[in-house]
């Protein structure tokens, strides 16, 4: 295990997580040594205008590197591809849903899971991203902590079971939330209005959840169990059976939660 | 119709909307003249430490006031109570779901609908609140615009049909979104983690929707139609049949939207 403060890091992959992570590490005090992608042109795009090396084959990885981060799709993590990596290096993956055991063939392995929604369209500030770590031993945890804490103040130790729960929770907090935004935009536009009018409400709803438990600050017709408005809304959705079902299911859930309080 | 720049305003009600609106008008260049509530003690709390008059009866309202804002529950707006107000004053209500026609007995009437989620627990910045106006005639619209634009730069003319659609869209953008947050907190806590870990993701998801159409920036297993993860998530929710149903319905909707693109 290296005791140098500056780690040499290799990123494997060229998708959204690899891209954002590579940028953040390149700007940190640590060294982004290489980016490996089976599609070399993508690795080259990723390291564009830096002295980071783009490589295509595992056989070219720098054996003096401290950490290899596999920012790959879940199904690739479970293939033979992984077993080509040198056994002594610290190997970690970034997936929210794959067990640490997937890397058990390596004596030094771990998880480096940034809990955020990455898309090509938007820059992210890594200082705002919780990084969830898990490690096969204390030394690996120290190395991953050193790397993570140079990128973000939000570093958490999270075991594989917790990480899976977190990944599931994130689907609600992010993907399903974004679907709610999406439906609201559609309803807005169908009535001839711009989505702009709803954006302050979206900001405020998220801002409330920063300071409060969402349960404490729920508002709206379901929260008041206002059957008149609920029924009028369901009627308004007559032309959108999908939205009608979603409205019913989520309204029932809010009413049920209130009854349980 | 008054041509003075500073309007005299009366607020009727003492709930969340009345409270936040009263504060904002008291701090504007216009005059909050009176707060009327059938529960006088609540009106007094609301005008606390100001020279605004708290009154309990419609018979005490200042007949020289320019605008009366009814910040009342929907069911109160449809009662005889409303007909006690002087006929010549501009009377408007703040409801997202009640037609302007509810005030048709008054020659000068309109809507003053602030599109935001108000709760006692959190201060709001009115400059961040879209105010949706509708009016029975041009002069009423001018007066309401004068008042609204002194509180917020976000003033929209929205007809009753659009306002109802907006109110429905807001249930998705705010109340259902908040339910997603609530479920994510519950899942987090059940796995022994603090909700704090999810808050940056909530911030970023809302931030993305400020700059992009939510549809363009959707991420996650449903968006990739990743059946492996979707099935694992549904299994993880075995102990929460409600969440399982919500997960299925919302995942199906995301998959369907992607297929339609």
Short mmCIF file of C-alpha atoms in Angstrom, two decimals:
data_model
loop_
_atom_site.label_atom_id
_atom_site.label_comp_id
_atom_site.label_asym_id
_atom_site.label_seq_id
_atom_site.Cartn_x
_atom_site.Cartn_y
_atom_site.Cartn_z
CA UNK A 1 0.00 0.00 0.00
CA UNK A 2 1.29 3.40 -0.92
CA UNK A 3 1.86 5.99 1.80
CA UNK A 4 2.32 8.86 -0.65
CA UNK A 5 -0.29 11.55 -0.26
CA UNK A 6 -0.84 11.86 -3.97
CA UNK A 7 -2.43 8.82 -5.44
CA UNK A 8 -2.14 7.61 -9.02
CA UNK A 9 -5.59 6.78 -10.26
CA UNK A 10 -6.84 4.91 -13.32
CA UNK A 11 -10.40 5.23 -14.50
CA UNK A 12 -11.98 2.46 -16.54
CA UNK A 13 -14.97 3.49 -18.61
CA UNK A 14 -16.10 6.44 -20.68
CA UNK A 15 -19.73 6.97 -19.71
CA UNK A 16 -21.25 9.74 -17.58
CA UNK A 17 -19.82 8.61 -14.25
CA UNK A 18 -16.34 8.02 -15.76
CA UNK A 19 -16.40 11.42 -17.43
CA UNK A 20 -17.42 13.45 -14.39
CA UNK A 21 -15.15 11.47 -12.06
CA UNK A 22 -12.14 11.80 -14.39
CA UNK A 23 -12.61 15.57 -14.52
CA UNK A 24 -12.85 15.84 -10.76
CA UNK A 25 -9.76 13.69 -10.11
CA UNK A 26 -7.75 15.53 -12.75
CA UNK A 27 -8.52 18.75 -10.87
CA UNK A 28 -7.70 17.28 -7.44
CA UNK A 29 -4.29 16.94 -5.80
CA UNK A 30 -4.20 13.33 -6.98
CA UNK A 31 -3.00 12.20 -10.36
CA UNK A 32 -5.35 10.85 -13.00
CA UNK A 33 -2.82 8.54 -14.65
CA UNK A 34 -4.83 6.77 -17.32
CA UNK A 35 -8.31 6.40 -18.74
CA UNK A 36 -9.06 2.96 -20.12
CA UNK A 37 -11.93 2.30 -22.50
CA UNK A 38 -12.49 -0.54 -24.89
CA UNK A 39 -13.56 2.21 -27.27
CA UNK A 40 -10.23 4.11 -27.48
CA UNK A 41 -11.76 7.08 -29.29
CA UNK A 42 -14.05 7.68 -26.31
CA UNK A 43 -11.13 7.48 -23.88
CA UNK A 44 -9.31 10.02 -26.05
CA UNK A 45 -12.27 12.41 -25.97
CA UNK A 46 -12.34 12.06 -22.22
CA UNK A 47 -8.65 12.92 -21.67
CA UNK A 48 -8.75 15.62 -24.34
CA UNK A 49 -6.11 18.35 -23.90
CA UNK A 50 -4.53 16.84 -20.80
CA UNK A 51 -1.46 14.69 -20.31
CA UNK A 52 -3.57 11.80 -19.07
CA UNK A 53 -2.97 8.67 -21.11
CA UNK A 54 -5.86 7.09 -23.00
CA UNK A 55 -5.54 3.32 -23.27
CA UNK A 56 -7.64 0.55 -24.74
CA UNK A 57 -6.30 -2.63 -23.17
CA UNK A 58 -5.90 -3.80 -19.60
CA UNK A 59 -2.40 -4.96 -20.55
CA UNK A 60 -1.34 -1.30 -20.86
CA UNK A 61 -2.31 -0.20 -17.41
CA UNK A 62 0.41 1.37 -15.28
CA UNK A 63 1.32 -1.25 -12.64
CA UNK A 64 2.45 1.49 -10.24
CA UNK A 65 -1.06 2.96 -10.03
CA UNK A 66 -2.68 2.98 -6.59
CA UNK A 67 -6.32 2.73 -7.46
CA UNK A 68 -8.32 1.52 -10.43
CA UNK A 69 -11.91 2.77 -10.50
CA UNK A 70 -14.24 0.70 -12.63
CA UNK A 71 -16.91 3.13 -13.79
CA UNK A 72 -18.65 0.50 -15.86
CA UNK A 73 -22.14 -0.79 -16.45
CA UNK A 74 -23.34 -3.35 -13.93
CA UNK A 75 -23.38 -6.20 -16.43
CA UNK A 76 -19.75 -5.60 -17.41
CA UNK A 77 -18.72 -5.80 -13.73
CA UNK A 78 -19.94 -9.37 -13.64
CA UNK A 79 -17.93 -10.59 -16.64
CA UNK A 80 -14.51 -12.14 -17.16
CA UNK A 81 -13.22 -8.74 -18.29
CA UNK A 82 -12.67 -7.73 -14.66
CA UNK A 83 -10.37 -10.69 -13.99
CA UNK A 84 -7.75 -9.36 -16.40
CA UNK A 85 -6.72 -6.61 -13.97
CA UNK A 86 -3.51 -7.05 -11.94
CA UNK A 87 -4.35 -8.76 -8.67
CA UNK A 88 -2.46 -6.48 -6.28
CA UNK A 89 -3.90 -3.15 -7.32
CA UNK A 90 -6.82 -1.61 -5.40
CA UNK A 91 -9.80 -2.26 -7.59
CA UNK A 92 -13.11 -0.56 -6.88
CA UNK A 93 -16.36 0.01 -8.72
CA UNK A 94 -18.87 2.87 -8.76
CA UNK A 95 -22.12 0.94 -8.98
CA UNK A 96 -24.97 1.48 -6.56
CA UNK A 97 -26.38 -1.97 -7.03
CA UNK A 98 -23.52 -4.47 -7.50
CA UNK A 99 -22.15 -6.16 -4.36
CA UNK A 100 -18.57 -5.60 -3.32
CA UNK A 101 -18.22 -9.40 -3.65
CA UNK A 102 -18.13 -9.00 -7.43
CA UNK A 103 -14.49 -7.97 -6.88
CA UNK A 104 -13.69 -10.67 -4.31
CA UNK A 105 -10.99 -12.21 -6.52
CA UNK A 106 -8.84 -9.16 -5.72
CA UNK A 107 -7.23 -8.98 -2.25
CA UNK A 108 -7.64 -5.19 -2.20
CA UNK A 109 -11.03 -4.12 -3.41
CA UNK A 110 -13.77 -1.71 -2.56
CA UNK A 111 -16.61 0.58 -3.61
CA UNK A 112 -16.41 4.19 -4.69
CA UNK A 113 -20.05 5.12 -5.23
CA UNK A 114 -20.84 8.76 -5.97
CA UNK A 115 -24.52 9.27 -5.13
CA UNK A 116 -25.58 11.70 -7.80
CA UNK A 117 -27.44 11.94 -11.10
CA UNK A 118 -24.96 12.45 -13.90
CA UNK A 119 -25.86 13.50 -17.39
CA UNK A 120 -23.83 14.78 -20.26
CA UNK A 121 -25.96 17.91 -20.40
CA UNK A 122 -24.99 19.36 -17.04
CA UNK A 123 -21.75 19.99 -15.17
CA UNK A 124 -21.70 18.81 -11.57
CA UNK A 125 -19.81 20.15 -8.58
CA UNK A 126 -18.16 17.15 -6.91
CA UNK A 127 -18.05 19.04 -3.60
CA UNK A 128 -21.82 18.56 -3.56
CA UNK A 129 -21.69 14.81 -4.13
CA UNK A 130 -21.82 12.25 -1.31
CA UNK A 131 -19.26 9.52 -1.95
CA UNK A 132 -20.12 6.17 -0.41
CA UNK A 133 -17.17 3.93 0.37
CA UNK A 134 -16.80 0.29 1.26
CA UNK A 135 -13.52 -1.63 1.45
CA UNK A 136 -12.21 -5.15 1.84
CA UNK A 137 -9.73 -4.04 4.51
CA UNK A 138 -8.65 -1.02 6.55
CA UNK A 139 -5.80 -0.01 4.27
CA UNK A 140 -8.05 0.05 1.23
CA UNK A 141 -10.54 2.17 3.19
CA UNK A 142 -7.77 4.61 4.08
CA UNK A 143 -6.70 4.97 0.46
CA UNK A 144 -10.26 5.37 -0.84
CA UNK A 145 -11.00 7.90 1.94
CA UNK A 146 -7.91 9.89 0.96
CA UNK A 147 -9.10 10.03 -2.63
CA UNK A 148 -12.80 10.66 -1.85
CA UNK A 149 -12.16 13.40 0.71
CA UNK A 150 -10.07 15.31 -1.82
CA UNK A 151 -13.12 15.44 -4.09
CA UNK A 152 -15.96 16.03 -1.62
CA UNK A 153 -16.48 16.76 2.07
CA UNK A 154 -19.41 14.32 1.98
CA UNK A 155 -17.75 10.93 2.46
CA UNK A 156 -19.71 8.06 4.00
CA UNK A 157 -18.89 4.46 4.89
CA UNK A 158 -21.81 2.44 3.58
CA UNK A 159 -22.00 -1.35 3.45
CA UNK A 160 -23.29 -3.27 0.40
CA UNK A 161 -26.75 -3.79 1.87
CA UNK A 162 -27.09 -0.12 2.74
CA UNK A 163 -25.79 0.91 -0.64
CA UNK A 164 -28.47 -1.13 -2.38
CA UNK A 165 -31.12 0.52 -0.19
CA UNK A 166 -29.62 3.90 -1.01
CA UNK A 167 -29.66 3.17 -4.71
CA UNK A 168 -33.34 2.25 -4.45
CA UNK A 169 -34.09 5.36 -2.37
CA UNK A 170 -32.31 7.44 -5.01
CA UNK A 171 -34.70 6.13 -7.67
CA UNK A 172 -37.53 7.72 -5.67
CA UNK A 173 -35.63 10.90 -4.75
CA UNK A 174 -34.32 11.48 -8.25
CA UNK A 175 -35.78 9.45 -11.14
CA UNK A 176 -39.39 9.30 -9.92
CA UNK A 177 -39.19 12.92 -8.79
CA UNK A 178 -38.01 13.85 -12.25
CA UNK A 179 -40.96 11.93 -13.71
CA UNK A 180 -43.26 14.08 -11.57
CA UNK A 181 -41.59 17.17 -13.04
CA UNK A 182 -41.96 15.70 -16.50
CA UNK A 183 -45.70 15.06 -16.07
CA UNK A 184 -46.18 18.56 -14.65
CA UNK A 185 -44.45 20.03 -17.69
CA UNK A 186 -46.69 18.03 -19.99
CA UNK A 187 -49.88 19.16 -18.18
CA UNK A 188 -48.65 22.74 -18.24
CA UNK A 189 -47.88 22.70 -21.94
CA UNK A 190 -51.15 20.99 -22.85
CA UNK A 191 -52.92 23.93 -21.19
CA UNK A 192 -50.86 26.39 -23.25
CA UNK A 193 -48.47 27.50 -20.51
CA UNK A 194 -44.71 27.45 -20.25
CA UNK A 195 -43.00 25.11 -17.76
CA UNK A 196 -41.16 28.20 -16.48
CA UNK A 197 -44.17 28.99 -14.31
CA UNK A 198 -43.68 25.77 -12.30
CA UNK A 199 -39.92 26.02 -11.79
CA UNK A 200 -40.03 28.20 -8.65
CA UNK A 201 -42.37 25.66 -7.05
CA UNK A 202 -39.93 22.87 -7.88
CA UNK A 203 -37.08 24.87 -6.33
CA UNK A 204 -39.04 25.60 -3.17
CA UNK A 205 -40.22 22.00 -2.76
CA UNK A 206 -36.60 20.80 -2.93
CA UNK A 207 -35.47 23.63 -0.63
CA UNK A 208 -38.03 22.63 2.00
CA UNK A 209 -36.69 19.08 2.01
CA UNK A 210 -33.21 20.42 2.75
CA UNK A 211 -34.30 21.75 6.14
CA UNK A 212 -37.24 19.57 7.06
CA UNK A 213 -38.41 16.01 7.01
CA UNK A 214 -40.62 15.82 3.88
CA UNK A 215 -43.40 14.27 5.93
CA UNK A 216 -43.66 17.38 8.11
CA UNK A 217 -44.06 19.80 5.23
CA UNK A 218 -46.46 17.96 2.93
CA UNK A 219 -49.22 20.18 1.52
CA UNK A 220 -51.97 19.87 -1.11
CA UNK A 221 -55.35 18.21 -1.56
CA UNK A 222 -54.24 14.67 -0.62
CA UNK A 223 -52.60 15.95 2.53
CA UNK A 224 -55.86 17.69 3.53
CA UNK A 225 -57.86 14.68 2.27
CA UNK A 226 -59.88 17.16 0.20
CA UNK A 227 -62.10 14.75 -1.76
CA UNK A 228 -63.71 17.54 -3.82
CA UNK A 229 -60.46 18.66 -5.36
CA UNK A 230 -59.11 15.13 -5.66
CA UNK A 231 -62.18 14.09 -7.64
CA UNK A 232 -62.01 17.19 -9.82
CA UNK A 233 -58.35 16.48 -10.57
CA UNK A 234 -59.14 12.89 -11.47
CA UNK A 235 -61.85 14.14 -13.83
CA UNK A 236 -59.46 16.66 -15.37
CA UNK A 237 -57.15 13.71 -16.16
CA UNK A 238 -59.86 11.87 -18.11
CA UNK A 239 -57.79 12.06 -21.27
CA UNK A 240 -54.66 10.72 -19.56
CA UNK A 241 -55.42 7.32 -18.05
CA UNK A 242 -51.79 6.80 -17.04
CA UNK A 243 -51.67 10.08 -15.15
CA UNK A 244 -55.02 9.26 -13.59
CA UNK A 245 -53.66 6.00 -12.19
CA UNK A 246 -50.51 7.71 -10.91
CA UNK A 247 -52.62 10.45 -9.33
CA UNK A 248 -54.80 7.87 -7.57
CA UNK A 249 -51.94 5.68 -6.33
CA UNK A 250 -49.90 8.59 -4.97
CA UNK A 251 -52.90 10.37 -3.46
CA UNK A 252 -53.93 7.15 -1.67
CA UNK A 253 -50.41 6.82 -0.30
CA UNK A 254 -50.37 10.39 1.06
CA UNK A 255 -53.80 9.90 2.68
CA UNK A 256 -52.68 6.59 4.21
CA UNK A 257 -49.49 8.11 5.63
CA UNK A 258 -51.50 10.89 7.25
CA UNK A 259 -53.83 8.37 8.85
CA UNK A 260 -50.88 6.50 10.29
CA UNK A 261 -49.39 9.62 11.90
CA UNK B 1 -61.30 52.68 -9.69
CA UNK B 2 -58.47 54.30 -7.79
CA UNK B 3 -55.59 55.83 -9.71
CA UNK B 4 -53.34 56.21 -6.67
CA UNK B 5 -50.15 54.17 -6.95
CA UNK B 6 -50.41 52.87 -3.41
CA UNK B 7 -53.28 50.53 -2.97
CA UNK B 8 -55.15 49.84 0.24
CA UNK B 9 -55.49 46.10 0.61
CA UNK B 10 -57.61 43.95 2.91
CA UNK B 11 -56.81 40.30 3.45
CA UNK B 12 -59.52 37.90 4.50
CA UNK B 13 -58.33 34.71 6.17
CA UNK B 14 -55.64 33.65 8.61
CA UNK B 15 -54.22 30.44 7.14
CA UNK B 16 -50.86 29.88 5.45
CA UNK B 17 -51.62 31.82 2.26
CA UNK B 18 -53.17 34.74 4.19
CA UNK B 19 -50.20 34.87 6.55
CA UNK B 20 -47.47 34.86 3.90
CA UNK B 21 -49.41 37.25 1.64
CA UNK B 22 -50.11 39.67 4.50
CA UNK B 23 -46.42 39.81 5.39
CA UNK B 24 -45.43 40.45 1.78
CA UNK B 25 -48.00 43.21 1.24
CA UNK B 26 -47.12 44.86 4.56
CA UNK B 27 -43.52 45.05 3.35
CA UNK B 28 -44.45 46.37 -0.12
CA UNK B 29 -45.16 49.94 -1.15
CA UNK B 30 -48.86 49.21 -0.82
CA UNK B 31 -50.83 49.44 2.39
CA UNK B 32 -52.16 46.40 4.19
CA UNK B 33 -55.16 48.10 5.71
CA UNK B 34 -56.99 45.30 7.53
CA UNK B 35 -56.89 41.57 8.15
CA UNK B 36 -60.30 40.01 8.57
CA UNK B 37 -60.79 36.62 10.18
CA UNK B 38 -63.87 35.11 11.74
CA UNK B 39 -61.44 34.01 14.45
CA UNK B 40 -60.33 37.44 15.67
CA UNK B 41 -57.48 36.05 17.78
CA UNK B 42 -55.88 34.60 14.67
CA UNK B 43 -56.23 37.89 12.80
CA UNK B 44 -54.56 39.59 15.76
CA UNK B 45 -51.65 37.15 15.71
CA UNK B 46 -51.28 37.83 12.01
CA UNK B 47 -51.09 41.64 12.34
CA UNK B 48 -49.00 41.41 15.50
CA UNK B 49 -46.83 44.49 16.16
CA UNK B 50 -47.99 46.44 13.13
CA UNK B 51 -50.59 49.16 12.73
CA UNK B 52 -52.72 46.95 10.52
CA UNK B 53 -56.23 46.56 11.88
CA UNK B 54 -57.51 43.11 12.84
CA UNK B 55 -61.24 42.77 12.31
CA UNK B 56 -63.76 39.99 12.72
CA UNK B 57 -66.80 41.13 10.78
CA UNK B 58 -67.36 42.09 7.16
CA UNK B 59 -69.37 45.07 8.44
CA UNK B 60 -66.11 46.58 9.74
CA UNK B 61 -64.20 46.61 6.50
CA UNK B 62 -62.86 49.93 5.30
CA UNK B 63 -65.07 50.97 2.36
CA UNK B 64 -62.20 53.02 0.88
CA UNK B 65 -60.03 49.93 0.36
CA UNK B 66 -59.05 49.12 -3.23
CA UNK B 67 -58.73 45.36 -3.11
CA UNK B 68 -60.03 42.61 -0.89
CA UNK B 69 -58.12 39.33 -1.18
CA UNK B 70 -60.04 36.30 -0.05
CA UNK B 71 -57.39 33.84 1.13
CA UNK B 72 -59.96 31.30 2.22
CA UNK B 73 -60.59 27.60 1.88
CA UNK B 74 -62.36 26.58 -1.32
CA UNK B 75 -65.56 25.54 0.44
CA UNK B 76 -65.88 28.93 2.15
CA UNK B 77 -65.61 30.70 -1.22
CA UNK B 78 -68.79 28.99 -2.33
CA UNK B 79 -70.92 30.08 0.63
CA UNK B 80 -73.20 33.01 1.37
CA UNK B 81 -70.40 34.55 3.46
CA UNK B 82 -68.87 36.05 0.33
CA UNK B 83 -72.04 37.93 -0.58
CA UNK B 84 -71.74 40.14 2.51
CA UNK B 85 -68.83 42.08 0.97
CA UNK B 86 -69.55 45.54 -0.48
CA UNK B 87 -70.41 45.19 -4.14
CA UNK B 88 -68.15 47.89 -5.57
CA UNK B 89 -64.84 46.82 -4.11
CA UNK B 90 -62.43 44.66 -6.13
CA UNK B 91 -62.85 41.19 -4.71
CA UNK B 92 -60.42 38.43 -5.62
CA UNK B 93 -59.56 34.98 -4.31
CA UNK B 94 -56.32 33.01 -4.08
CA UNK B 95 -57.55 29.52 -4.90
CA UNK B 96 -55.99 27.39 -7.61
CA UNK B 97 -59.13 25.39 -8.19
CA UNK B 98 -62.18 27.65 -7.80
CA UNK B 99 -63.49 29.39 -10.91
CA UNK B 100 -63.51 33.15 -11.14
CA UNK B 101 -67.29 32.82 -11.60
CA UNK B 102 -67.62 32.15 -7.88
CA UNK B 103 -67.27 35.92 -7.51
CA UNK B 104 -69.55 36.84 -10.43
CA UNK B 105 -71.99 38.70 -8.17
CA UNK B 106 -69.34 41.43 -7.88
CA UNK B 107 -68.85 43.78 -10.85
CA UNK B 108 -65.11 43.99 -10.14
CA UNK B 109 -63.62 40.63 -9.35
CA UNK B 110 -60.58 38.55 -10.13
CA UNK B 111 -58.02 35.95 -9.13
CA UNK B 112 -54.78 36.49 -7.26
CA UNK B 113 -53.25 33.02 -7.17
CA UNK B 114 -49.72 32.67 -5.81
CA UNK B 115 -48.31 29.40 -7.18
CA UNK B 116 -46.26 28.18 -4.27
CA UNK B 117 -46.27 25.69 -1.39
CA UNK B 118 -46.81 27.56 1.85
CA UNK B 119 -46.27 26.09 5.27
CA UNK B 120 -45.98 27.63 8.69
CA UNK B 121 -42.57 26.02 9.12
CA UNK B 122 -40.74 27.92 6.41
CA UNK B 123 -40.42 31.56 5.35
CA UNK B 124 -40.90 32.20 1.64
CA UNK B 125 -39.46 34.88 -0.59
CA UNK B 126 -42.35 36.36 -2.55
CA UNK B 127 -39.96 37.52 -5.27
CA UNK B 128 -39.65 33.80 -6.13
CA UNK B 129 -43.39 33.21 -6.38
CA UNK B 130 -45.30 33.30 -9.67
CA UNK B 131 -48.57 35.19 -9.21
CA UNK B 132 -51.34 34.17 -11.59
CA UNK B 133 -53.94 36.83 -12.30
CA UNK B 134 -57.34 36.80 -13.90
CA UNK B 135 -59.80 39.68 -13.90
CA UNK B 136 -63.40 40.48 -14.81
CA UNK B 137 -62.34 43.64 -16.67
CA UNK B 138 -59.26 45.61 -17.76
CA UNK B 139 -59.27 48.01 -14.84
CA UNK B 140 -59.33 45.18 -12.33
CA UNK B 141 -56.45 43.55 -14.19
CA UNK B 142 -54.47 46.81 -14.00
CA UNK B 143 -55.02 47.08 -10.25
CA UNK B 144 -54.17 43.44 -9.58
CA UNK B 145 -51.07 43.74 -11.79
CA UNK B 146 -49.97 46.82 -9.85
CA UNK B 147 -50.24 44.91 -6.61
CA UNK B 148 -48.76 41.63 -7.87
CA UNK B 149 -45.77 43.23 -9.60
CA UNK B 150 -44.82 44.99 -6.37
CA UNK B 151 -44.50 41.57 -4.72
CA UNK B 152 -42.91 39.48 -7.47
CA UNK B 153 -41.41 39.89 -10.94
CA UNK B 154 -43.19 36.67 -11.92
CA UNK B 155 -46.69 37.83 -12.84
CA UNK B 156 -48.77 35.83 -15.33
CA UNK B 157 -52.22 36.24 -16.83
CA UNK B 158 -53.83 32.82 -16.54
CA UNK B 159 -57.47 32.00 -17.29
CA UNK B 160 -59.61 29.81 -15.03
CA UNK B 161 -59.16 26.70 -17.17
CA UNK B 162 -55.38 27.16 -17.25
CA UNK B 163 -55.28 27.84 -13.53
CA UNK B 164 -57.02 24.54 -12.82
CA UNK B 165 -54.51 22.72 -15.03
CA UNK B 166 -51.71 24.53 -13.24
CA UNK B 167 -53.07 23.57 -9.85
CA UNK B 168 -53.17 19.95 -10.99
CA UNK B 169 -49.64 20.17 -12.43
CA UNK B 170 -48.49 21.63 -9.12
CA UNK B 171 -49.76 18.55 -7.29
CA UNK B 172 -47.29 16.52 -9.38
CA UNK B 173 -44.43 19.05 -9.21
CA UNK B 174 -44.79 19.64 -5.48
CA UNK B 175 -46.98 17.27 -3.44
CA UNK B 176 -46.17 14.05 -5.30
CA UNK B 177 -42.52 15.06 -5.54
CA UNK B 178 -42.50 15.60 -1.80
CA UNK B 179 -44.02 12.12 -1.37
CA UNK B 180 -41.07 10.72 -3.37
CA UNK B 181 -38.71 12.50 -0.98
CA UNK B 182 -40.70 11.13 1.96
CA UNK B 183 -40.47 7.53 0.72
CA UNK B 184 -36.75 7.93 0.04
CA UNK B 185 -36.23 9.16 3.60
CA UNK B 186 -38.13 6.17 4.93
CA UNK B 187 -36.06 3.69 2.87
CA UNK B 188 -32.87 5.43 3.95
CA UNK B 189 -33.75 5.34 7.63
CA UNK B 190 -34.90 1.73 7.52
CA UNK B 191 -31.41 0.85 6.25
CA UNK B 192 -29.85 2.77 9.15
CA UNK B 193 -28.77 5.85 7.22
CA UNK B 194 -29.52 9.52 7.64
CA UNK B 195 -31.66 11.35 5.06
CA UNK B 196 -28.83 13.90 4.84
CA UNK B 197 -27.05 11.60 2.39
CA UNK B 198 -29.89 12.02 -0.15
CA UNK B 199 -30.32 15.79 0.11
CA UNK B 200 -27.61 16.72 -2.44
CA UNK B 201 -29.31 14.42 -4.98
CA UNK B 202 -32.64 16.14 -4.34
CA UNK B 203 -30.99 19.54 -4.85
CA UNK B 204 -29.32 18.47 -8.08
CA UNK B 205 -32.47 16.86 -9.48
CA UNK B 206 -34.39 20.11 -8.93
CA UNK B 207 -31.46 22.15 -10.29
CA UNK B 208 -31.43 20.11 -13.50
CA UNK B 209 -35.12 20.85 -14.06
CA UNK B 210 -34.38 24.58 -13.83
CA UNK B 211 -32.29 24.48 -16.96
CA UNK B 212 -33.61 21.52 -18.88
CA UNK B 213 -36.79 19.81 -19.83
CA UNK B 214 -37.11 16.95 -17.27
CA UNK B 215 -37.68 14.50 -20.10
CA UNK B 216 -34.22 15.22 -21.56
CA UNK B 217 -32.33 14.58 -18.33
CA UNK B 218 -34.04 11.47 -16.98
CA UNK B 219 -31.59 8.85 -15.64
CA UNK B 220 -31.83 5.58 -13.71
CA UNK B 221 -32.83 1.95 -14.26
CA UNK B 222 -36.29 2.66 -15.75
CA UNK B 223 -34.82 5.16 -18.18
CA UNK B 224 -32.29 2.51 -19.33
CA UNK B 225 -35.00 -0.19 -19.15
CA UNK B 226 -32.60 -2.20 -16.99
CA UNK B 227 -34.82 -5.14 -16.07
CA UNK B 228 -32.20 -6.71 -13.77
CA UNK B 229 -32.06 -3.73 -11.45
CA UNK B 230 -35.79 -3.06 -11.70
CA UNK B 231 -36.52 -6.64 -10.59
CA UNK B 232 -33.99 -6.45 -7.79
CA UNK B 233 -35.54 -3.20 -6.56
CA UNK B 234 -39.01 -4.74 -6.62
CA UNK B 235 -37.67 -7.67 -4.59
CA UNK B 236 -36.04 -5.31 -2.11
CA UNK B 237 -39.48 -3.74 -1.59
CA UNK B 238 -41.07 -7.06 -0.62
CA UNK B 239 -41.88 -5.73 2.83
CA UNK B 240 -43.49 -2.56 1.45
CA UNK B 241 -46.32 -3.51 -0.89
CA UNK B 242 -47.37 0.14 -1.30
CA UNK B 243 -43.90 1.19 -2.37
CA UNK B 244 -43.72 -1.81 -4.66
CA UNK B 245 -46.88 -0.72 -6.46
CA UNK B 246 -45.63 2.88 -6.73
CA UNK B 247 -42.28 1.63 -8.04
CA UNK B 248 -44.01 -0.49 -10.70
CA UNK B 249 -46.46 2.18 -11.85
CA UNK B 250 -43.81 4.92 -12.12
CA UNK B 251 -41.22 2.64 -13.73
CA UNK B 252 -43.78 1.52 -16.34
CA UNK B 253 -44.56 5.17 -17.08
CA UNK B 254 -40.88 6.07 -17.59
CA UNK B 255 -40.35 3.06 -19.88
CA UNK B 256 -43.48 3.95 -21.87
CA UNK B 257 -42.40 7.59 -22.31
CA UNK B 258 -39.02 6.44 -23.60
CA UNK B 259 -40.67 4.14 -26.12
CA UNK B 260 -42.79 7.03 -27.38
CA UNK B 261 -39.80 9.33 -27.95
#
